[in-house]
mmCIF file with all atom_site columns, C-alpha atoms and ligand atoms in Angstrom:
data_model
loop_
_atom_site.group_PDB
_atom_site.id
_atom_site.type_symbol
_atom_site.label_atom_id
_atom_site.label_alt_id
_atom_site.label_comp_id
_atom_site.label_asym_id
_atom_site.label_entity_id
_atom_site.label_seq_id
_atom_site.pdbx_PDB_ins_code
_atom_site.Cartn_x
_atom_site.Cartn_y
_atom_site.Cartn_z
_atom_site.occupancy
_atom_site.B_iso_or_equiv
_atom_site.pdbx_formal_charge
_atom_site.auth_seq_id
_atom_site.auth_comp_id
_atom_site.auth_asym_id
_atom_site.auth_atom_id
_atom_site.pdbx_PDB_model_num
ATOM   1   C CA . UNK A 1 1   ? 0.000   0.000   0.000  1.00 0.00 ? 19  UNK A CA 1
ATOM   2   C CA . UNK A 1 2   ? 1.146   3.366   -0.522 1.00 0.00 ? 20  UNK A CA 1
ATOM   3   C CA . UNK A 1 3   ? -0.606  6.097   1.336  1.00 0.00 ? 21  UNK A CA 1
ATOM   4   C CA . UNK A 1 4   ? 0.282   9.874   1.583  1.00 0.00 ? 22  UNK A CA 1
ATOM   5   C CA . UNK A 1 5   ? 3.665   8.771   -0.112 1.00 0.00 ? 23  UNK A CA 1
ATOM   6   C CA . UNK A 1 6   ? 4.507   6.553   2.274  1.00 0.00 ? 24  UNK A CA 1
ATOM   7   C CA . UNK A 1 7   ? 4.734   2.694   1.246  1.00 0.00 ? 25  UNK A CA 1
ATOM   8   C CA . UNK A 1 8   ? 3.486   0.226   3.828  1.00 0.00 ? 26  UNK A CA 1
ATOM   9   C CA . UNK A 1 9   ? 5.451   -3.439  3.295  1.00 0.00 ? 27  UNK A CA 1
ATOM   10  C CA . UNK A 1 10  ? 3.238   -6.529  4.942  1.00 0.00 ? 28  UNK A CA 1
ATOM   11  C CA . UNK A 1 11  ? 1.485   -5.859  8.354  1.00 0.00 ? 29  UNK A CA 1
ATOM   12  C CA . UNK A 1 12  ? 1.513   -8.947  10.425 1.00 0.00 ? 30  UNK A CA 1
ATOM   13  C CA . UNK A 1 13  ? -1.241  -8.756  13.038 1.00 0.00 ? 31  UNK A CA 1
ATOM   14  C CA . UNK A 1 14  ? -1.364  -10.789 16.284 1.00 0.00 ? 32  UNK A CA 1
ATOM   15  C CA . UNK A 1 15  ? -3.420  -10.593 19.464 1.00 0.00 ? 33  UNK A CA 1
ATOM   16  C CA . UNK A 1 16  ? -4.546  -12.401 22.686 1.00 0.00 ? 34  UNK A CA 1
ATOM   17  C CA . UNK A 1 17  ? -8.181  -14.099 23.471 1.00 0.00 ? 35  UNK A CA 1
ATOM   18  C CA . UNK A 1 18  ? -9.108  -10.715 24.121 1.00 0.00 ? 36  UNK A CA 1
ATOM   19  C CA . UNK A 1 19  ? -8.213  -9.077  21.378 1.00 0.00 ? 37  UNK A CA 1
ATOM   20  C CA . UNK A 1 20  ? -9.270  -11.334 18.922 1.00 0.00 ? 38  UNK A CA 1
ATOM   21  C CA . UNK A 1 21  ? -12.467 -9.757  17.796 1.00 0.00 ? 39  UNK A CA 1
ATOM   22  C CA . UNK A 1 22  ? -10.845 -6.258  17.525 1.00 0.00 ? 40  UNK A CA 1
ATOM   23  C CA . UNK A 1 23  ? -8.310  -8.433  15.555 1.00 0.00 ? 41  UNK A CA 1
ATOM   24  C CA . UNK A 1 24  ? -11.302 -9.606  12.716 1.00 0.00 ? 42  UNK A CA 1
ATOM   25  C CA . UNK A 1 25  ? -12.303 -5.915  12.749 1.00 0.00 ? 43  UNK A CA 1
ATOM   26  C CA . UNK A 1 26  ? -8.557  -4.736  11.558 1.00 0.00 ? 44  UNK A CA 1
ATOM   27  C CA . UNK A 1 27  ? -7.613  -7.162  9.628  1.00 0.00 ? 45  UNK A CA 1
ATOM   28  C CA . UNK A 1 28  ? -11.104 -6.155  7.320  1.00 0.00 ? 46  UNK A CA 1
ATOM   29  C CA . UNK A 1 29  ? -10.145 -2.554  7.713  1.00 0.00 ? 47  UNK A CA 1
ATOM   30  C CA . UNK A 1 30  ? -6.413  -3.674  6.408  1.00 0.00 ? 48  UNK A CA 1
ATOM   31  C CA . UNK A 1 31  ? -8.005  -5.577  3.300  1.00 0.00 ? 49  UNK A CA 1
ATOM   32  C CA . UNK A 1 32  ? -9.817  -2.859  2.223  1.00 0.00 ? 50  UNK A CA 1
ATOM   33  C CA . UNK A 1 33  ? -6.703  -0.434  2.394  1.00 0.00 ? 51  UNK A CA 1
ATOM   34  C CA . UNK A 1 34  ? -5.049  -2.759  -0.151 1.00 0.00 ? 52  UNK A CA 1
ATOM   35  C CA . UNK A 1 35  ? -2.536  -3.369  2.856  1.00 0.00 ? 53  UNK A CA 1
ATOM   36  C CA . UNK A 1 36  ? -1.102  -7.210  2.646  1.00 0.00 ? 54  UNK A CA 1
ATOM   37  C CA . UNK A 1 37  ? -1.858  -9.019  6.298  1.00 0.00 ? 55  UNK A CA 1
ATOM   38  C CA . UNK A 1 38  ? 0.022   -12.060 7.861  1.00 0.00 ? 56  UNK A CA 1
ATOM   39  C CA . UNK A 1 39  ? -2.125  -13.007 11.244 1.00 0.00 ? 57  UNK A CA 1
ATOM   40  C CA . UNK A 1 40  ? -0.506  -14.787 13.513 1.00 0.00 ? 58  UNK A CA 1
ATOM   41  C CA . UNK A 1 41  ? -3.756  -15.652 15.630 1.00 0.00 ? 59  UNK A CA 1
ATOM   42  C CA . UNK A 1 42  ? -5.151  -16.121 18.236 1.00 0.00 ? 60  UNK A CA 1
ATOM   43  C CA . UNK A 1 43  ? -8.640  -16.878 16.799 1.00 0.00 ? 61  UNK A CA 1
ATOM   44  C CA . UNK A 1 44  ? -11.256 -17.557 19.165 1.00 0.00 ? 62  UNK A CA 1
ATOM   45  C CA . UNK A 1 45  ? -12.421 -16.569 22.666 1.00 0.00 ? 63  UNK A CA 1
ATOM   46  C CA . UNK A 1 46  ? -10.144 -19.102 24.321 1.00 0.00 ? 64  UNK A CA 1
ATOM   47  C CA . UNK A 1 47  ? -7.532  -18.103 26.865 1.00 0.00 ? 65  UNK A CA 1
ATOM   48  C CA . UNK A 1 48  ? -4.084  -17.985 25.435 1.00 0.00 ? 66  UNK A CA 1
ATOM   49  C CA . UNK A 1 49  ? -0.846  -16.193 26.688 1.00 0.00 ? 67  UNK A CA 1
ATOM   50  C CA . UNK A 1 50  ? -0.183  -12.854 24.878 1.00 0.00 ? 68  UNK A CA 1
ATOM   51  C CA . UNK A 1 51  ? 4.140   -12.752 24.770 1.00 0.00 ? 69  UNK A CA 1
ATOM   52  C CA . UNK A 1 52  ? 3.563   -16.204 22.357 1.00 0.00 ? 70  UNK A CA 1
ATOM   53  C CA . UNK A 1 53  ? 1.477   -13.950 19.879 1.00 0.00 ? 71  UNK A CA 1
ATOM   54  C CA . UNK A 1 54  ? 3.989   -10.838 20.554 1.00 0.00 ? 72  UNK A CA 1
ATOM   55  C CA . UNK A 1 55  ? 6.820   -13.586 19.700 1.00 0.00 ? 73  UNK A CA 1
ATOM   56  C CA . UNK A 1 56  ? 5.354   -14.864 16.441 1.00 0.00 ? 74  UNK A CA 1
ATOM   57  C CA . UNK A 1 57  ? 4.752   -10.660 15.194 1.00 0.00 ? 75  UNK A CA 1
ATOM   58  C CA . UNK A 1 58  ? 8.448   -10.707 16.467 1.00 0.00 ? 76  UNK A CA 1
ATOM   59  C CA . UNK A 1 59  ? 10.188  -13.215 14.581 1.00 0.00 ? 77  UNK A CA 1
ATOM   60  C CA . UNK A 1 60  ? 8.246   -12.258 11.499 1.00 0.00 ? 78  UNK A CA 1
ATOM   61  C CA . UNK A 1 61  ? 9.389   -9.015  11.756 1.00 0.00 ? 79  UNK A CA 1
ATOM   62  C CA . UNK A 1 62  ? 13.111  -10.087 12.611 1.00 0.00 ? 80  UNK A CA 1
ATOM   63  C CA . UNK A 1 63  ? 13.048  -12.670 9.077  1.00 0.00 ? 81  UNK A CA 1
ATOM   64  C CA . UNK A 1 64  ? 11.327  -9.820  6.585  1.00 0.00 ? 82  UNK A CA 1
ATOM   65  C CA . UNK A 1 65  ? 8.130   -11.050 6.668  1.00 0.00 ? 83  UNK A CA 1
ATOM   66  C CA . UNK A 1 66  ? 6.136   -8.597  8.163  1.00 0.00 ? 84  UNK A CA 1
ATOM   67  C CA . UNK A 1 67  ? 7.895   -4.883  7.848  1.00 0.00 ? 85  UNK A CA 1
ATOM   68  C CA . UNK A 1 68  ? 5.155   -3.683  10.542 1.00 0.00 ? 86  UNK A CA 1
ATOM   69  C CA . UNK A 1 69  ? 2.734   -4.988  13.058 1.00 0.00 ? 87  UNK A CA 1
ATOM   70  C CA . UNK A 1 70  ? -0.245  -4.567  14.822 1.00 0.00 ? 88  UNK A CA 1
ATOM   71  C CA . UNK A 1 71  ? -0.657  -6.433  18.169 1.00 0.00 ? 89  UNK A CA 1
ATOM   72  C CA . UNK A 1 72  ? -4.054  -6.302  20.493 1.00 0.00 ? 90  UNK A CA 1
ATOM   73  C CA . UNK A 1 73  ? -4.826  -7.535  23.851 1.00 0.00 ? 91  UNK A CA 1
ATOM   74  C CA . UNK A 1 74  ? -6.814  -6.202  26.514 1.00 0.00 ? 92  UNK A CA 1
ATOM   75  C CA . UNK A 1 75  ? -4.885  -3.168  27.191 1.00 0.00 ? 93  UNK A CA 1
ATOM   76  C CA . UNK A 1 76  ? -2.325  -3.270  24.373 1.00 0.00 ? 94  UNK A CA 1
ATOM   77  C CA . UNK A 1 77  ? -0.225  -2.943  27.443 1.00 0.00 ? 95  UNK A CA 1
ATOM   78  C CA . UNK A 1 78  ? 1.079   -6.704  28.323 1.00 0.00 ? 96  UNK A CA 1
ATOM   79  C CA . UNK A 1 79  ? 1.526   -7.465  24.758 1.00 0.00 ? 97  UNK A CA 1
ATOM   80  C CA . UNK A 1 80  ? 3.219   -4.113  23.776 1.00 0.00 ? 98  UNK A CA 1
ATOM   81  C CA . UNK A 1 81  ? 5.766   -5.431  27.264 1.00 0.00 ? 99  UNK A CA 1
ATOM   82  C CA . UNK A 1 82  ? 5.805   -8.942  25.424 1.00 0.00 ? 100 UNK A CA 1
ATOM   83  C CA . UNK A 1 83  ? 7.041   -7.290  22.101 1.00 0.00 ? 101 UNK A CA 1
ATOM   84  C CA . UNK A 1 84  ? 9.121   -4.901  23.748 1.00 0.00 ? 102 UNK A CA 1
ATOM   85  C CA . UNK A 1 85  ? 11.712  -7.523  24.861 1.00 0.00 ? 103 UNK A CA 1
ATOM   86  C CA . UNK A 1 86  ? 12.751  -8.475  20.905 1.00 0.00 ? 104 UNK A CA 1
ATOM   87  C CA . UNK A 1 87  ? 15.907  -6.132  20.252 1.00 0.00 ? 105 UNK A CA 1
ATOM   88  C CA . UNK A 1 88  ? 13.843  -5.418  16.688 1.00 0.00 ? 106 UNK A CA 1
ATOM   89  C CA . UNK A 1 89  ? 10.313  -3.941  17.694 1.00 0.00 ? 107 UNK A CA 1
ATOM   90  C CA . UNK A 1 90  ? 9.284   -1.002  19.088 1.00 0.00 ? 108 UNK A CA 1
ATOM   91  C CA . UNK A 1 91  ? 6.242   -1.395  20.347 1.00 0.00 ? 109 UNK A CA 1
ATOM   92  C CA . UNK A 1 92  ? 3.651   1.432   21.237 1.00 0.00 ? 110 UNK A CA 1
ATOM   93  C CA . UNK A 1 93  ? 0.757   1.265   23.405 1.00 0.00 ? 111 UNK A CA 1
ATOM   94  C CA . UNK A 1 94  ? -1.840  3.739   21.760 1.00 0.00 ? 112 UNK A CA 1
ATOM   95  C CA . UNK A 1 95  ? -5.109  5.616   23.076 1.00 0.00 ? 113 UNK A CA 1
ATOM   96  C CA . UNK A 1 96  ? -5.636  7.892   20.245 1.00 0.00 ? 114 UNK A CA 1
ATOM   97  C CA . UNK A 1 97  ? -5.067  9.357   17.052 1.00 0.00 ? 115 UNK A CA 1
ATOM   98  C CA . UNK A 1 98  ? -2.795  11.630  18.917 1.00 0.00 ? 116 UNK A CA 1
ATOM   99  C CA . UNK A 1 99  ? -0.842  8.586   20.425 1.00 0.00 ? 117 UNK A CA 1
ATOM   100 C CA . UNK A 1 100 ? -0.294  6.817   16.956 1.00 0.00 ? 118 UNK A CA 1
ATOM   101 C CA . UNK A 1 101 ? 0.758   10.163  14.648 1.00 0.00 ? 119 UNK A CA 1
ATOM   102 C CA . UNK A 1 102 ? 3.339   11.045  17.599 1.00 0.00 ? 120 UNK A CA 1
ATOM   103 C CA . UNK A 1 103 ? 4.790   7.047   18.343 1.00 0.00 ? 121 UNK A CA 1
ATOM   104 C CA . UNK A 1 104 ? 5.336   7.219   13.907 1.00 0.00 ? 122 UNK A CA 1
ATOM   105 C CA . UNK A 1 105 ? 7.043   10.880  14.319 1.00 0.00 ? 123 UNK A CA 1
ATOM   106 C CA . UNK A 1 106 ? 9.176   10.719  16.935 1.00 0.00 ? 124 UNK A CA 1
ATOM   107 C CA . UNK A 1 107 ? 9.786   6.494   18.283 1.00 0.00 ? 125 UNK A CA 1
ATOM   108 C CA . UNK A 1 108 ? 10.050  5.258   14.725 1.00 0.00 ? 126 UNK A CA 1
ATOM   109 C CA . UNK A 1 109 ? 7.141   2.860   16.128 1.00 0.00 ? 127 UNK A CA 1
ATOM   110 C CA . UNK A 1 110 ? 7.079   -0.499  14.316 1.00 0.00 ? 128 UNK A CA 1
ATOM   111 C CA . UNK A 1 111 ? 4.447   -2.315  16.217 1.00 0.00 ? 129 UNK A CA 1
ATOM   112 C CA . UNK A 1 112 ? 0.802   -0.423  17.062 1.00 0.00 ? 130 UNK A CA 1
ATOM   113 C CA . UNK A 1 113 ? -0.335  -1.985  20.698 1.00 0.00 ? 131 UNK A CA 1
ATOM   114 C CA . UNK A 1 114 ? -3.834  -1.445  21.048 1.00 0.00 ? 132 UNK A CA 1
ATOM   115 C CA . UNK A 1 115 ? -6.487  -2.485  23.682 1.00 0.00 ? 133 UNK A CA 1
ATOM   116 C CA . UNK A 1 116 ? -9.548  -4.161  23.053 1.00 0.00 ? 134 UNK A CA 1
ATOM   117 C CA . UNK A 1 117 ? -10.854 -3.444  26.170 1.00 0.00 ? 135 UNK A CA 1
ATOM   118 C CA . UNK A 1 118 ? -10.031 0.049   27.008 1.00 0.00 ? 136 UNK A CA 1
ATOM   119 C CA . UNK A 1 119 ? -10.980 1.506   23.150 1.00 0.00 ? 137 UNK A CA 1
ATOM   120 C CA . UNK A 1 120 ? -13.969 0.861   20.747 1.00 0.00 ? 138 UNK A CA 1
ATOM   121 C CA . UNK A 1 121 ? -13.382 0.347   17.151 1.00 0.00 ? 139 UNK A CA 1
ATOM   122 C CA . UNK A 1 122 ? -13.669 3.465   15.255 1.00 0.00 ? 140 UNK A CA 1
ATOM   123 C CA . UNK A 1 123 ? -10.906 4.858   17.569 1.00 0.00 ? 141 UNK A CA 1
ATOM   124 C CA . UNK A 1 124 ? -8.734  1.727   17.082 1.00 0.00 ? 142 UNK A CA 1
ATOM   125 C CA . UNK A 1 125 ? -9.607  1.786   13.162 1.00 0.00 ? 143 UNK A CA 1
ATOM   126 C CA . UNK A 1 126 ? -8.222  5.771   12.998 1.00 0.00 ? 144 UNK A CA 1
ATOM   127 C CA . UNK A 1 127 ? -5.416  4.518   15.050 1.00 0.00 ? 145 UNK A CA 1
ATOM   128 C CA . UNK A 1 128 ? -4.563  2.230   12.663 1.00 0.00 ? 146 UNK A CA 1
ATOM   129 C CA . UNK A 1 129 ? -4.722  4.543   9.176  1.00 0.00 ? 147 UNK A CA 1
ATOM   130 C CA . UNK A 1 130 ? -3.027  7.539   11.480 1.00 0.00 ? 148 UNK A CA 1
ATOM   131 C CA . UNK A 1 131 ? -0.215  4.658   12.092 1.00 0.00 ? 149 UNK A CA 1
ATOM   132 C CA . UNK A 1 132 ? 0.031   3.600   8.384  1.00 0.00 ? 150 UNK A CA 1
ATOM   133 C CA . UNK A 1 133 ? 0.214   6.739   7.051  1.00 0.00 ? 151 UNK A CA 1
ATOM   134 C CA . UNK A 1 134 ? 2.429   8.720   9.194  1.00 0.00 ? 152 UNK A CA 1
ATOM   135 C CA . UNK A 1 135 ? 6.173   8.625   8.394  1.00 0.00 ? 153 UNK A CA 1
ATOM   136 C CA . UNK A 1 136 ? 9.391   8.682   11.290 1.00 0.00 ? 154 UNK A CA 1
ATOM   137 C CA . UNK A 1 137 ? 10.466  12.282  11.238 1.00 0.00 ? 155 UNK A CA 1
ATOM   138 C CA . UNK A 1 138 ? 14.336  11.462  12.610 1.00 0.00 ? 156 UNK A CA 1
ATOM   139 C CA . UNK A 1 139 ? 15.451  12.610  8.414  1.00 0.00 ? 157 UNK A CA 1
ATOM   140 C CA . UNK A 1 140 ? 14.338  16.257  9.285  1.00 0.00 ? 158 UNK A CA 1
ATOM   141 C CA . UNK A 1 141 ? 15.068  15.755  13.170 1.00 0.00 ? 159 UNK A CA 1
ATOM   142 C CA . UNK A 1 142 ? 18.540  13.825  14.257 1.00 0.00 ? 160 UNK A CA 1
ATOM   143 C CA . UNK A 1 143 ? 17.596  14.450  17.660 1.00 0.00 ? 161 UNK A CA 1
ATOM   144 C CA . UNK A 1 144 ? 14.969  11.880  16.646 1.00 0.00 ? 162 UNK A CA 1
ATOM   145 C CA . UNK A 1 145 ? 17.191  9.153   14.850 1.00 0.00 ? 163 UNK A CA 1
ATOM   146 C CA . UNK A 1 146 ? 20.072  9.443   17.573 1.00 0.00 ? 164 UNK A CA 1
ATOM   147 C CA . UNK A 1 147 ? 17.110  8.581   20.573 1.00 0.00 ? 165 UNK A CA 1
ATOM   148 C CA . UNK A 1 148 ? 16.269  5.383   18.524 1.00 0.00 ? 166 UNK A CA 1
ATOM   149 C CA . UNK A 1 149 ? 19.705  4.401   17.719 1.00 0.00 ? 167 UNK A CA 1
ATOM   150 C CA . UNK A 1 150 ? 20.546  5.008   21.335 1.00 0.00 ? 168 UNK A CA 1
ATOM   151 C CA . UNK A 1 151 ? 17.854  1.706   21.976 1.00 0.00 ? 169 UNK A CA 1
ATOM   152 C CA . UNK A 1 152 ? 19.439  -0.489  19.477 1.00 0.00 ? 170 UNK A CA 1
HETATM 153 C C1 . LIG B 2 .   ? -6.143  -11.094 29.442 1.00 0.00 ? 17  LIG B C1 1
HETATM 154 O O1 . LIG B 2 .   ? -7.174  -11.328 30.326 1.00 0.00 ? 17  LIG B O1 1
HETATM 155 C C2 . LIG B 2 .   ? -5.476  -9.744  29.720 1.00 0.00 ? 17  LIG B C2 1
HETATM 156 O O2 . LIG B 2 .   ? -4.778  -9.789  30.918 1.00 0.00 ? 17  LIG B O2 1
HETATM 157 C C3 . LIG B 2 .   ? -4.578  -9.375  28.576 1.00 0.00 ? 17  LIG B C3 1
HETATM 158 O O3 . LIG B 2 .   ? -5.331  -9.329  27.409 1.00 0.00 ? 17  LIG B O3 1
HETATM 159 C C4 . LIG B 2 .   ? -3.891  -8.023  28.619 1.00 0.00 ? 17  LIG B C4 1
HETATM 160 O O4 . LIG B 2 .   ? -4.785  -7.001  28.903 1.00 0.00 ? 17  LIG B O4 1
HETATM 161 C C5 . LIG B 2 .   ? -2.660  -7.922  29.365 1.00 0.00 ? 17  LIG B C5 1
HETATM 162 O O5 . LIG B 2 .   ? -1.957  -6.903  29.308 1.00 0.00 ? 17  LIG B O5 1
#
């Protein structure tokens, strides 16, 4: 997909038991903005351990397969934690609009953490295009690229 001249590889989503639904919603959202998906699961209402499903975004991202992700569990809080610990993601929980434009800008976010529980979603929906279509601003700000590199 390419969207407000930015080009979008393959988006591999992932979430817990409790994200799952929120999960169906996305990956329909992600269809219809021509984005390619890889889900990793889970996909049904039964309990499951969110750092597997932040492991399996993780070591698609790591081999090429996915270029960004999209991981959901009841807070986008454990799972964004989970994600957190591979050397190649960063991971952002996100509220808002607000949240999603400023973890692109400035973090270089990789991985949108979102919470099924805590947001409806229309909110996680915008989250999702803002996160898409916003590009890392650390070419017109070094102050930006030398805080990521410093997390490397
Ligand atoms: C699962 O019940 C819940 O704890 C999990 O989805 C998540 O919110 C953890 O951060």
């Amino acid at each position: 997909m390419v969207a407000s001249g930015i080009a979008v590889g393959t988006v591999g989503i992932a979430s817990d038991h409790a994200g799952f639904e929120l999960k169906a919603v996305l990956r329909e959202q992600l269809g219809e903005m021509g984005v390619e998906v890889i889900d990793f699961g889970t996909n049904s209402p039964e309990s499951v351990d969110y750092p597997d499903f932040a492991d399996a975004l993780a070591s698609a991202m790591k081999d090429g397969r996915a270029s960004r992700g999209i991981l959901i569990c009841g807070t986008g809080i454990g799972i964004a934690m989970a994600a957190n610990r591979h050397k190649n993601m960063r991971a952002a929980t996100c509220h808002d609009t607000t949240d999603a434009r400023l973890a692109r800008q400035h973090n270089d976010a990789n991985v949108l953490a979102l919470g099924a529980r805590t947001m409806g979603p229309e909110v996680a929906q915008d989250c999702v295009r803002v996160f898409l279509n916003t590009a890392f601003e650390g070419d017109t700000n070094p102050r930006h690229a030398r805080r990521i590199a410093k997390m490397s």
